[in-house]
mmCIF file of C-alpha atoms and ligand atoms in Angstrom:
data_model
loop_
_atom_site.group_PDB
_atom_site.id
_atom_site.type_symbol
_atom_site.label_atom_id
_atom_site.label_comp_id
_atom_site.label_asym_id
_atom_site.label_seq_id
_atom_site.Cartn_x
_atom_site.Cartn_y
_atom_site.Cartn_z
ATOM 1 C CA MET A 1336 -0.657 91.629 70.937
ATOM 2 C CA LYS A 1337 -2.724 91.534 74.121
ATOM 3 C CA ARG A 1338 -6.324 90.445 74.735
ATOM 4 C CA VAL A 1339 -8.233 91.087 77.970
ATOM 5 C CA ALA A 1340 -11.458 89.459 79.158
ATOM 6 C CA VAL A 1341 -13.609 89.609 82.280
ATOM 7 C CA ALA A 1342 -15.884 86.981 83.846
ATOM 8 C CA HIS A 1343 -17.894 86.613 87.037
ATOM 9 C CA PRO A 1344 -18.371 83.775 89.496
ATOM 10 C CA ASN A 1345 -21.686 81.952 89.591
ATOM 11 C CA ILE A 1346 -23.742 80.423 92.348
ATOM 12 C CA ALA A 1347 -25.649 77.205 91.736
ATOM 13 C CA LEU A 1348 -29.313 77.097 92.748
ATOM 14 C CA ALA A 1349 -29.362 73.416 91.720
ATOM 15 C CA LYS A 1350 -25.972 71.968 92.631
ATOM 16 C CA TYR A 1351 -23.419 70.031 90.631
ATOM 17 C CA TRP A 1352 -21.700 67.441 92.839
ATOM 18 C CA GLY A 1353 -20.208 64.299 91.332
ATOM 19 C CA LYS A 1354 -18.767 63.274 87.987
ATOM 20 C CA ARG A 1355 -19.997 60.560 85.659
ATOM 21 C CA ASP A 1356 -16.668 60.548 83.835
ATOM 22 C CA ARG A 1357 -13.673 61.928 85.699
ATOM 23 C CA GLY A 1358 -11.348 61.992 82.710
ATOM 24 C CA ARG A 1359 -13.723 64.061 80.614
ATOM 25 C CA ASN A 1360 -15.115 65.944 83.636
ATOM 26 C CA ILE A 1361 -18.737 65.089 82.847
ATOM 27 C CA PRO A 1362 -21.199 66.011 85.645
ATOM 28 C CA ALA A 1363 -23.396 63.221 87.013
ATOM 29 C CA VAL A 1364 -26.245 65.644 87.784
ATOM 30 C CA PRO A 1365 -27.751 68.676 86.040
ATOM 31 C CA SER A 1366 -27.080 72.096 87.611
ATOM 32 C CA LEU A 1367 -28.563 75.569 87.314
ATOM 33 C CA SER A 1368 -26.727 78.709 88.330
ATOM 34 C CA VAL A 1369 -26.919 82.463 88.324
ATOM 35 C CA THR A 1370 -23.883 84.431 87.172
ATOM 36 C CA LEU A 1371 -23.093 87.247 89.599
ATOM 37 C CA ALA A 1372 -22.277 90.865 88.809
ATOM 38 C CA GLY A 1373 -20.074 92.855 91.144
ATOM 39 C CA MET A 1374 -17.259 90.329 91.543
ATOM 40 C CA THR A 1375 -14.907 90.127 88.604
ATOM 41 C CA THR A 1376 -11.926 88.167 87.319
ATOM 42 C CA THR A 1377 -9.893 90.076 84.727
ATOM 43 C CA THR A 1378 -7.492 88.024 82.604
ATOM 44 C CA SER A 1379 -5.035 89.114 79.935
ATOM 45 C CA VAL A 1380 -3.170 86.984 77.407
ATOM 46 C CA GLU A 1381 -0.198 88.478 75.556
ATOM 47 C CA ASP A 1382 2.890 87.502 73.585
ATOM 48 C CA ALA A 1383 5.946 86.442 75.553
ATOM 49 C CA ASP A 1384 9.262 84.645 75.112
ATOM 50 C CA ALA A 1385 8.157 81.864 77.466
ATOM 51 C CA ASP A 1386 4.832 80.705 78.951
ATOM 52 C CA SER A 1387 3.958 82.145 82.364
ATOM 53 C CA PHE A 1388 0.911 82.648 84.582
ATOM 54 C CA THR A 1389 0.567 85.366 87.212
ATOM 55 C CA LEU A 1390 -2.383 85.229 89.617
ATOM 56 C CA ASN A 1391 -3.157 88.276 91.749
ATOM 57 C CA GLY A 1392 0.369 89.564 91.134
ATOM 58 C CA VAL A 1393 2.119 86.316 92.117
ATOM 59 C CA LEU A 1394 3.906 84.167 89.525
ATOM 60 C CA SER A 1395 2.374 80.652 89.560
ATOM 61 C CA SER A 1396 3.978 77.373 88.617
ATOM 62 C CA ALA A 1397 3.125 73.663 88.750
ATOM 63 C CA ARG A 1398 -0.590 72.795 88.679
ATOM 64 C CA PRO A 1399 -2.109 76.278 88.175
ATOM 65 C CA LEU A 1400 0.277 76.981 85.275
ATOM 66 C CA GLU A 1401 -0.410 73.527 83.781
ATOM 67 C CA ARG A 1402 -4.180 74.085 83.845
ATOM 68 C CA VAL A 1403 -3.853 77.489 82.185
ATOM 69 C CA LEU A 1404 -1.588 76.102 79.456
ATOM 70 C CA ALA A 1405 -3.924 73.122 78.999
ATOM 71 C CA MET A 1406 -6.667 75.594 78.042
ATOM 72 C CA LEU A 1407 -4.367 77.343 75.533
ATOM 73 C CA ASP A 1408 -3.286 74.004 74.013
ATOM 74 C CA VAL A 1409 -6.878 72.751 73.681
ATOM 75 C CA LEU A 1410 -7.983 75.957 71.961
ATOM 76 C CA TRP A 1411 -5.038 75.761 69.591
ATOM 77 C CA ARG A 1412 -5.820 72.129 68.676
ATOM 78 C CA GLU A 1413 -9.588 72.710 68.404
ATOM 79 C CA ALA A 1414 -8.972 75.430 65.878
ATOM 80 C CA GLY A 1415 -7.081 72.928 63.740
ATOM 81 C CA GLN A 1416 -3.709 74.623 64.237
ATOM 82 C CA THR A 1417 -0.786 72.256 63.765
ATOM 83 C CA GLY A 1418 2.190 74.602 64.149
ATOM 84 C CA GLN A 1419 3.822 75.714 67.389
ATOM 85 C CA ARG A 1420 1.445 77.599 69.676
ATOM 86 C CA PRO A 1421 2.799 81.085 70.449
ATOM 87 C CA HIS A 1422 4.228 81.542 73.953
ATOM 88 C CA VAL A 1423 2.040 83.595 76.246
ATOM 89 C CA SER A 1424 2.073 85.590 79.417
ATOM 90 C CA VAL A 1425 -1.279 85.127 81.202
ATOM 91 C CA MET A 1426 -2.136 87.538 84.011
ATOM 92 C CA SER A 1427 -5.284 87.164 86.077
ATOM 93 C CA ARG A 1428 -6.687 89.181 88.945
ATOM 94 C CA ASN A 1429 -9.770 88.701 91.142
ATOM 95 C CA ASP A 1430 -11.361 91.755 92.764
ATOM 96 C CA PHE A 1431 -12.968 89.485 95.380
ATOM 97 C CA PRO A 1432 -11.301 87.345 98.053
ATOM 98 C CA THR A 1433 -11.216 83.613 97.309
ATOM 99 C CA ALA A 1434 -11.948 83.043 101.007
ATOM 100 C CA ALA A 1435 -15.431 84.426 100.347
ATOM 101 C CA GLY A 1436 -16.235 80.946 99.070
ATOM 102 C CA LEU A 1437 -17.227 82.169 95.635
ATOM 103 C CA ALA A 1438 -15.841 79.750 93.097
ATOM 104 C CA SER A 1439 -12.903 81.645 91.653
ATOM 105 C CA SER A 1440 -12.068 78.776 89.296
ATOM 106 C CA ALA A 1441 -15.383 79.368 87.514
ATOM 107 C CA SER A 1442 -14.679 83.002 86.647
ATOM 108 C CA ALA A 1443 -10.967 82.249 86.120
ATOM 109 C CA PHE A 1444 -11.421 79.636 83.388
ATOM 110 C CA ALA A 1445 -14.315 81.521 81.790
ATOM 111 C CA ALA A 1446 -12.270 84.722 81.483
ATOM 112 C CA LEU A 1447 -9.232 82.774 80.275
ATOM 113 C CA ALA A 1448 -11.270 80.965 77.606
ATOM 114 C CA VAL A 1449 -12.512 84.240 76.124
ATOM 115 C CA ALA A 1450 -9.146 86.057 76.334
ATOM 116 C CA ALA A 1451 -7.194 83.100 74.901
ATOM 117 C CA ASP A 1452 -9.726 82.533 72.108
ATOM 118 C CA ALA A 1453 -9.308 86.157 71.040
ATOM 119 C CA PHE A 1454 -5.512 86.096 71.395
ATOM 120 C CA LEU A 1455 -5.136 82.891 69.356
ATOM 121 C CA GLU A 1456 -7.822 84.075 66.918
ATOM 122 C CA THR A 1457 -9.510 80.699 67.216
ATOM 123 C CA ASN A 1458 -13.043 82.197 67.177
ATOM 124 C CA LEU A 1459 -14.682 79.116 68.613
ATOM 125 C CA GLY A 1460 -17.876 80.774 69.846
ATOM 126 C CA LEU A 1461 -19.399 80.684 73.329
ATOM 127 C CA ALA A 1462 -20.772 77.134 73.208
ATOM 128 C CA ARG A 1463 -17.397 75.593 72.283
ATOM 129 C CA LEU A 1464 -15.630 77.767 74.856
ATOM 130 C CA SER A 1465 -18.152 76.685 77.511
ATOM 131 C CA CYS A 1466 -17.461 73.042 76.663
ATOM 132 C CA ILE A 1467 -13.700 73.546 76.911
ATOM 133 C CA ALA A 1468 -13.969 75.502 80.183
ATOM 134 C CA ARG A 1469 -16.291 72.808 81.601
ATOM 135 C CA ARG A 1470 -13.594 70.183 81.005
ATOM 136 C CA LEU A 1471 -11.215 72.143 83.253
ATOM 137 C CA SER A 1472 -13.798 73.057 85.894
ATOM 138 C CA ALA A 1473 -17.465 72.243 85.354
ATOM 139 C CA SER A 1474 -18.768 75.382 87.046
ATOM 140 C CA ALA A 1475 -16.571 77.461 84.688
ATOM 141 C CA GLY A 1476 -18.641 76.224 81.752
ATOM 142 C CA ARG A 1477 -21.585 78.065 83.330
ATOM 143 C CA SER A 1478 -19.744 81.401 83.834
ATOM 144 C CA LEU A 1479 -19.330 81.841 80.060
ATOM 145 C CA TYR A 1480 -22.966 82.919 80.061
ATOM 146 C CA GLY A 1481 -24.740 85.657 81.970
ATOM 147 C CA GLY A 1482 -27.986 85.463 83.915
ATOM 148 C CA PHE A 1483 -29.502 82.059 84.654
ATOM 149 C CA VAL A 1484 -27.559 79.167 83.144
ATOM 150 C CA GLU A 1485 -28.038 75.406 83.006
ATOM 151 C CA LEU A 1486 -25.583 72.558 82.565
ATOM 152 C CA SER A 1487 -26.909 69.063 81.844
ATOM 153 C CA ALA A 1488 -25.581 65.821 83.214
ATOM 154 C CA GLY A 1489 -23.858 63.570 80.712
ATOM 155 C CA ASP A 1490 -23.080 59.855 80.386
ATOM 156 C CA SER A 1491 -19.617 58.406 80.376
ATOM 157 C CA GLY A 1492 -19.563 58.410 76.557
ATOM 158 C CA THR A 1493 -20.403 62.119 76.328
ATOM 159 C CA LEU A 1494 -17.759 64.091 74.456
ATOM 160 C CA GLU A 1495 -19.340 67.501 73.981
ATOM 161 C CA LEU A 1496 -21.185 69.108 76.859
ATOM 162 C CA ALA A 1497 -21.610 72.859 77.219
ATOM 163 C CA ALA A 1498 -23.729 74.987 79.513
ATOM 164 C CA SER A 1499 -26.572 76.946 77.954
ATOM 165 C CA PRO A 1500 -28.306 80.189 78.864
ATOM 166 C CA LEU A 1501 -31.791 79.808 80.339
ATOM 167 C CA ALA A 1502 -32.743 83.445 81.015
ATOM 168 C CA ALA A 1503 -30.963 86.796 80.858
ATOM 169 C CA ALA A 1504 -29.715 88.618 83.963
ATOM 170 C CA SER A 1505 -32.621 91.052 83.599
ATOM 171 C CA HIS A 1506 -35.135 88.184 83.802
ATOM 172 C CA TRP A 1507 -35.331 88.274 87.610
ATOM 173 C CA ASP A 1508 -33.976 90.911 89.993
ATOM 174 C CA LEU A 1509 -32.759 88.593 92.729
ATOM 175 C CA ARG A 1510 -30.059 89.339 95.267
ATOM 176 C CA VAL A 1511 -27.469 86.914 96.565
ATOM 177 C CA ILE A 1512 -26.140 87.906 99.990
ATOM 178 C CA VAL A 1513 -23.008 86.014 100.994
ATOM 179 C CA ALA A 1514 -22.600 85.568 104.753
ATOM 180 C CA VAL A 1515 -18.831 85.189 105.213
ATOM 181 C CA THR A 1516 -18.247 82.979 108.265
ATOM 182 C CA THR A 1517 -14.437 82.591 108.233
ATOM 183 C CA GLU A 1518 -11.407 83.977 106.414
ATOM 184 C CA ALA A 1519 -9.766 80.528 106.318
ATOM 185 C CA GLN A 1520 -9.425 78.546 103.101
ATOM 186 C CA LYS A 1521 -11.498 75.357 102.994
ATOM 187 C CA GLU A 1522 -9.696 72.142 103.862
ATOM 188 C CA VAL A 1523 -10.936 69.931 101.023
ATOM 189 C CA GLY A 1524 -11.404 71.382 97.531
ATOM 190 C CA SER A 1525 -14.529 70.706 95.486
ATOM 191 C CA THR A 1526 -12.927 68.295 93.019
ATOM 192 C CA GLU A 1527 -11.412 66.124 95.743
ATOM 193 C CA GLY A 1528 -14.577 66.398 97.843
ATOM 194 C CA MET A 1529 -16.893 65.252 95.099
ATOM 195 C CA ASN A 1530 -14.584 62.440 94.010
ATOM 196 C CA ARG A 1531 -14.434 61.169 97.595
ATOM 197 C CA THR A 1532 -18.225 61.423 97.841
ATOM 198 C CA THR A 1533 -18.686 59.472 94.605
ATOM 199 C CA ALA A 1534 -16.281 56.767 95.714
ATOM 200 C CA THR A 1535 -17.383 56.291 99.319
ATOM 201 C CA SER A 1536 -20.725 57.887 100.249
ATOM 202 C CA PRO A 1537 -23.585 55.398 100.645
ATOM 203 C CA LEU A 1538 -25.922 58.308 99.898
ATOM 204 C CA TYR A 1539 -24.323 59.180 96.547
ATOM 205 C CA GLU A 1540 -26.726 57.136 94.446
ATOM 206 C CA ALA A 1541 -29.705 58.672 96.239
ATOM 207 C CA TRP A 1542 -28.340 62.150 95.443
ATOM 208 C CA VAL A 1543 -27.815 61.328 91.761
ATOM 209 C CA ASN A 1544 -31.358 59.930 91.565
ATOM 210 C CA ALA A 1545 -32.933 62.925 93.356
ATOM 211 C CA ALA A 1546 -30.993 65.721 91.633
ATOM 212 C CA PRO A 1547 -32.820 65.771 88.258
ATOM 213 C CA GLY A 1548 -36.208 66.246 89.968
ATOM 214 C CA ILE A 1549 -34.835 69.008 92.211
ATOM 215 C CA PHE A 1550 -33.221 70.661 89.169
ATOM 216 C CA ALA A 1551 -36.543 70.557 87.260
ATOM 217 C CA ARG A 1552 -38.342 72.319 90.132
ATOM 218 C CA VAL A 1553 -35.634 75.008 90.363
ATOM 219 C CA ARG A 1554 -35.773 75.506 86.589
ATOM 220 C CA GLU A 1555 -39.541 75.901 86.559
ATOM 221 C CA ALA A 1556 -39.490 78.380 89.477
ATOM 222 C CA VAL A 1557 -36.793 80.460 87.744
ATOM 223 C CA LEU A 1558 -38.682 80.544 84.462
ATOM 224 C CA GLU A 1559 -41.874 81.562 86.303
ATOM 225 C CA ARG A 1560 -40.022 84.007 88.613
ATOM 226 C CA ASP A 1561 -41.876 82.279 91.450
ATOM 227 C CA PHE A 1562 -39.837 82.812 94.618
ATOM 228 C CA GLY A 1563 -42.253 80.767 96.723
ATOM 229 C CA ALA A 1564 -41.653 77.770 94.447
ATOM 230 C CA LEU A 1565 -37.869 78.342 94.412
ATOM 231 C CA VAL A 1566 -37.329 78.053 98.174
ATOM 232 C CA GLY A 1567 -37.975 74.316 98.587
ATOM 233 C CA PRO A 1568 -35.816 72.883 95.794
ATOM 234 C CA VAL A 1569 -32.937 75.368 96.303
ATOM 235 C CA GLU A 1570 -32.570 74.442 99.973
ATOM 236 C CA GLN A 1571 -33.127 70.745 99.223
ATOM 237 C CA SER A 1572 -30.431 70.759 96.550
ATOM 238 C CA ALA A 1573 -27.847 72.206 98.932
ATOM 239 C CA LEU A 1574 -28.854 70.087 101.924
ATOM 240 C CA THR A 1575 -28.996 66.835 99.928
ATOM 241 C CA MET A 1576 -25.580 67.576 98.412
ATOM 242 C CA HIS A 1577 -24.164 68.176 101.899
ATOM 243 C CA ALA A 1578 -25.918 65.121 103.387
ATOM 244 C CA CYS A 1579 -24.270 62.996 100.744
ATOM 245 C CA ALA A 1580 -20.852 64.621 101.334
ATOM 246 C CA LEU A 1581 -21.212 64.245 105.136
ATOM 247 C CA ALA A 1582 -21.724 60.493 104.633
ATOM 248 C CA ALA A 1583 -18.467 60.067 102.671
ATOM 249 C CA ASP A 1584 -15.512 58.255 104.261
ATOM 250 C CA PRO A 1585 -13.977 60.243 105.873
ATOM 251 C CA GLY A 1586 -16.999 62.525 106.055
ATOM 252 C CA LEU A 1587 -16.826 65.997 104.538
ATOM 253 C CA VAL A 1588 -17.975 68.561 107.094
ATOM 254 C CA TYR A 1589 -17.840 71.847 105.221
ATOM 255 C CA TRP A 1590 -19.910 73.765 107.799
ATOM 256 C CA ASN A 1591 -18.925 75.577 110.968
ATOM 257 C CA GLY A 1592 -21.161 76.607 113.849
ATOM 258 C CA THR A 1593 -22.020 79.937 112.254
ATOM 259 C CA THR A 1594 -23.160 78.173 109.069
ATOM 260 C CA VAL A 1595 -25.898 76.456 111.069
ATOM 261 C CA GLU A 1596 -26.840 79.660 112.903
ATOM 262 C CA VAL A 1597 -27.281 81.463 109.576
ATOM 263 C CA LEU A 1598 -29.475 78.659 108.200
ATOM 264 C CA ARG A 1599 -31.668 78.943 111.288
ATOM 265 C CA ALA A 1600 -31.852 82.730 110.971
ATOM 266 C CA VAL A 1601 -32.906 82.476 107.311
ATOM 267 C CA ARG A 1602 -35.744 80.132 108.242
ATOM 268 C CA GLU A 1603 -36.751 82.461 111.092
ATOM 269 C CA LEU A 1604 -36.926 85.373 108.631
ATOM 270 C CA ARG A 1605 -39.131 83.233 106.425
ATOM 271 C CA ARG A 1606 -41.459 82.443 109.328
ATOM 272 C CA GLU A 1607 -41.705 86.210 109.856
ATOM 273 C CA GLY A 1608 -42.905 86.557 106.268
ATOM 274 C CA LEU A 1609 -39.794 87.499 104.263
ATOM 275 C CA PRO A 1610 -39.190 85.658 100.968
ATOM 276 C CA VAL A 1611 -35.700 84.313 101.569
ATOM 277 C CA CYS A 1612 -33.830 81.017 101.227
ATOM 278 C CA PHE A 1613 -30.267 79.717 101.522
ATOM 279 C CA THR A 1614 -27.762 77.681 99.608
ATOM 280 C CA ILE A 1615 -24.287 76.460 100.640
ATOM 281 C CA ASP A 1616 -21.355 75.386 98.484
ATOM 282 C CA ALA A 1617 -18.311 73.336 99.413
ATOM 283 C CA GLY A 1618 -17.421 75.647 102.280
ATOM 284 C CA PRO A 1619 -18.843 77.206 105.464
ATOM 285 C CA HIS A 1620 -20.315 80.388 104.008
ATOM 286 C CA VAL A 1621 -24.050 80.746 103.419
ATOM 287 C CA LYS A 1622 -25.481 82.351 100.282
ATOM 288 C CA ILE A 1623 -28.892 83.872 100.854
ATOM 289 C CA LEU A 1624 -31.356 84.570 98.053
ATOM 290 C CA THR A 1625 -34.082 87.190 98.189
ATOM 291 C CA PRO A 1626 -35.914 89.476 95.737
ATOM 292 C CA ALA A 1627 -34.076 92.821 95.370
ATOM 293 C CA VAL A 1628 -36.710 94.755 97.283
ATOM 294 C CA HIS A 1629 -35.917 92.817 100.492
ATOM 295 C CA GLU A 1630 -32.121 93.064 100.246
ATOM 296 C CA THR A 1631 -31.598 95.616 103.023
ATOM 297 C CA ALA A 1632 -34.002 93.984 105.479
ATOM 298 C CA VAL A 1633 -32.354 90.595 104.986
ATOM 299 C CA SER A 1634 -28.726 91.699 104.962
ATOM 300 C CA ASP A 1635 -29.164 93.863 108.103
ATOM 301 C CA VAL A 1636 -30.305 90.809 110.064
ATOM 302 C CA ILE A 1637 -27.694 88.459 108.597
ATOM 303 C CA ALA A 1638 -24.796 90.920 109.086
ATOM 304 C CA SER A 1639 -25.695 91.303 112.770
ATOM 305 C CA LEU A 1640 -25.558 87.569 113.561
ATOM 306 C CA PRO A 1641 -22.706 86.508 115.867
ATOM 307 C CA GLY A 1642 -19.973 84.813 113.808
ATOM 308 C CA VAL A 1643 -20.855 86.499 110.523
ATOM 309 C CA LEU A 1644 -17.699 88.452 109.643
ATOM 310 C CA ARG A 1645 -19.276 90.438 106.815
ATOM 311 C CA THR A 1646 -21.761 90.163 104.007
ATOM 312 C CA ILE A 1647 -21.291 90.651 100.254
ATOM 313 C CA ALA A 1648 -24.299 91.413 98.063
ATOM 314 C CA ALA A 1649 -24.459 90.475 94.387
ATOM 315 C CA CYS A 1650 -27.060 90.459 91.639
ATOM 316 C CA PRO A 1651 -27.444 88.609 88.315
ATOM 317 C CA GLY A 1652 -24.737 89.690 85.873
ATOM 318 C CA GLU A 1653 -23.316 89.248 82.387
ATOM 319 C CA GLY A 1654 -21.308 86.421 80.906
ATOM 320 C CA ALA A 1655 -17.595 86.366 80.077
ATOM 321 C CA ARG A 1656 -16.557 88.980 77.511
ATOM 322 C CA LEU A 1657 -13.649 90.850 75.972
ATOM 323 C CA VAL A 1658 -12.931 94.271 77.386
ATOM 324 C CA GLY A 1659 -10.291 95.595 75.056
ATOM 325 C CA GLY A 1660 -6.539 95.237 74.704
ATOM 326 C CA ALA A 1661 -4.105 96.354 72.077
HETATM 327 C C1 2P0 B 837 -21.801 74.025 91.972
HETATM 328 N N1 2P0 B 837 -19.715 73.348 93.134
HETATM 329 O O1 2P0 B 837 -22.734 73.552 91.302
HETATM 330 C C2 2P0 B 837 -21.120 73.090 92.948
HETATM 331 C C3 2P0 B 837 -21.738 73.141 94.299
HETATM 332 C C4 2P0 B 837 -19.368 73.382 94.517
HETATM 333 C C5 2P0 B 837 -20.595 73.019 95.272
HETATM 334 O O2 2P0 B 837 -19.259 73.407 90.954
HETATM 335 O O3 2P0 B 837 -14.028 69.380 89.665
HETATM 336 O O4 2P0 B 837 -14.744 73.685 90.824
HETATM 337 O O5 2P0 B 837 -13.396 71.588 88.678
HETATM 338 O O6 2P0 B 837 -15.437 70.357 87.859
HETATM 339 O O7 2P0 B 837 -16.600 73.255 89.161
HETATM 340 C C6 2P0 B 837 -17.420 73.513 92.339
HETATM 341 O O8 2P0 B 837 -16.817 72.532 91.577
HETATM 342 O O9 2P0 B 837 -15.369 71.338 90.177
HETATM 343 C C7 2P0 B 837 -18.852 73.425 92.102
HETATM 344 P P1 2P0 B 837 -14.526 70.646 89.020
HETATM 345 P P2 2P0 B 837 -15.834 72.822 90.339
HETATM 346 O O10 2P0 B 837 -21.458 75.239 91.895
#
């Protein structure tokens, strides 16, 4: 038997950065993301004599294999199964480069949750799968759903925490233009970066206190489809997250020179009258938001900036889902 699922990465308009409970992977701040069409992870789960995980055609071992099997084991237990879990061959492929700075762990764990749930016939439903994916990678909990998705903060005693859909992909025809500023992998991954920030940044508490208000403003602007109201809190969320990471010890400098040039160019476009704003994740690439009608005008300018290697355009897309299998 074989089950195949697809999922897409998501980009947070209100950022998650910091955990209230590391063991349970509970976010310290609420986040709000948009799931992106156009970039896809496809994952299959099928019977095998021994467990294995192949990513982009390369057999994985150690930590990546452990995380994949952890998902299978959790699903098996959650469904109340007590016998031996069947051995599986898991194969996953991304049609987008991880160096594009689009969280591949989000689409990876979301696709795996759906494929494994179907393969094991656990039938847990999207909310349970989102909770399980969130434990492995918080942003993955959001990619279970399409369109605009929110994930609350929790307290250290929280056991169950799933993302929830806020509005469908069709709610707002936004474009996300990714300005790729390097092909290199980032030096410090998100999990390590946010744990270091939590432990050492003197600005961490200020971030945790400010984030709920920023999130509320993003949420309201999304619900109202008010781009003018979206600009301020989206940029503040990203810049406050980075300010807090920069102040860690040692400081986390995710940006390069081109990152700053792109931020300046986005603000220049805004001064010229275009509705456009930026966000930045734990890497040097800049993600630029604009209503669909302005996509070409914005991406032409951004693609021509010195240091921008290329741009990738994406729009709101669907959540994780099965695509067939025999
Ligand atoms: C976000 N990021 O909200 C933020 C903004 C990166 C910057 O969620 O430790 O891979 O596995 O829960 O989900 C990336 O962090 O971290 C992320 P873990 P994850 O999109």
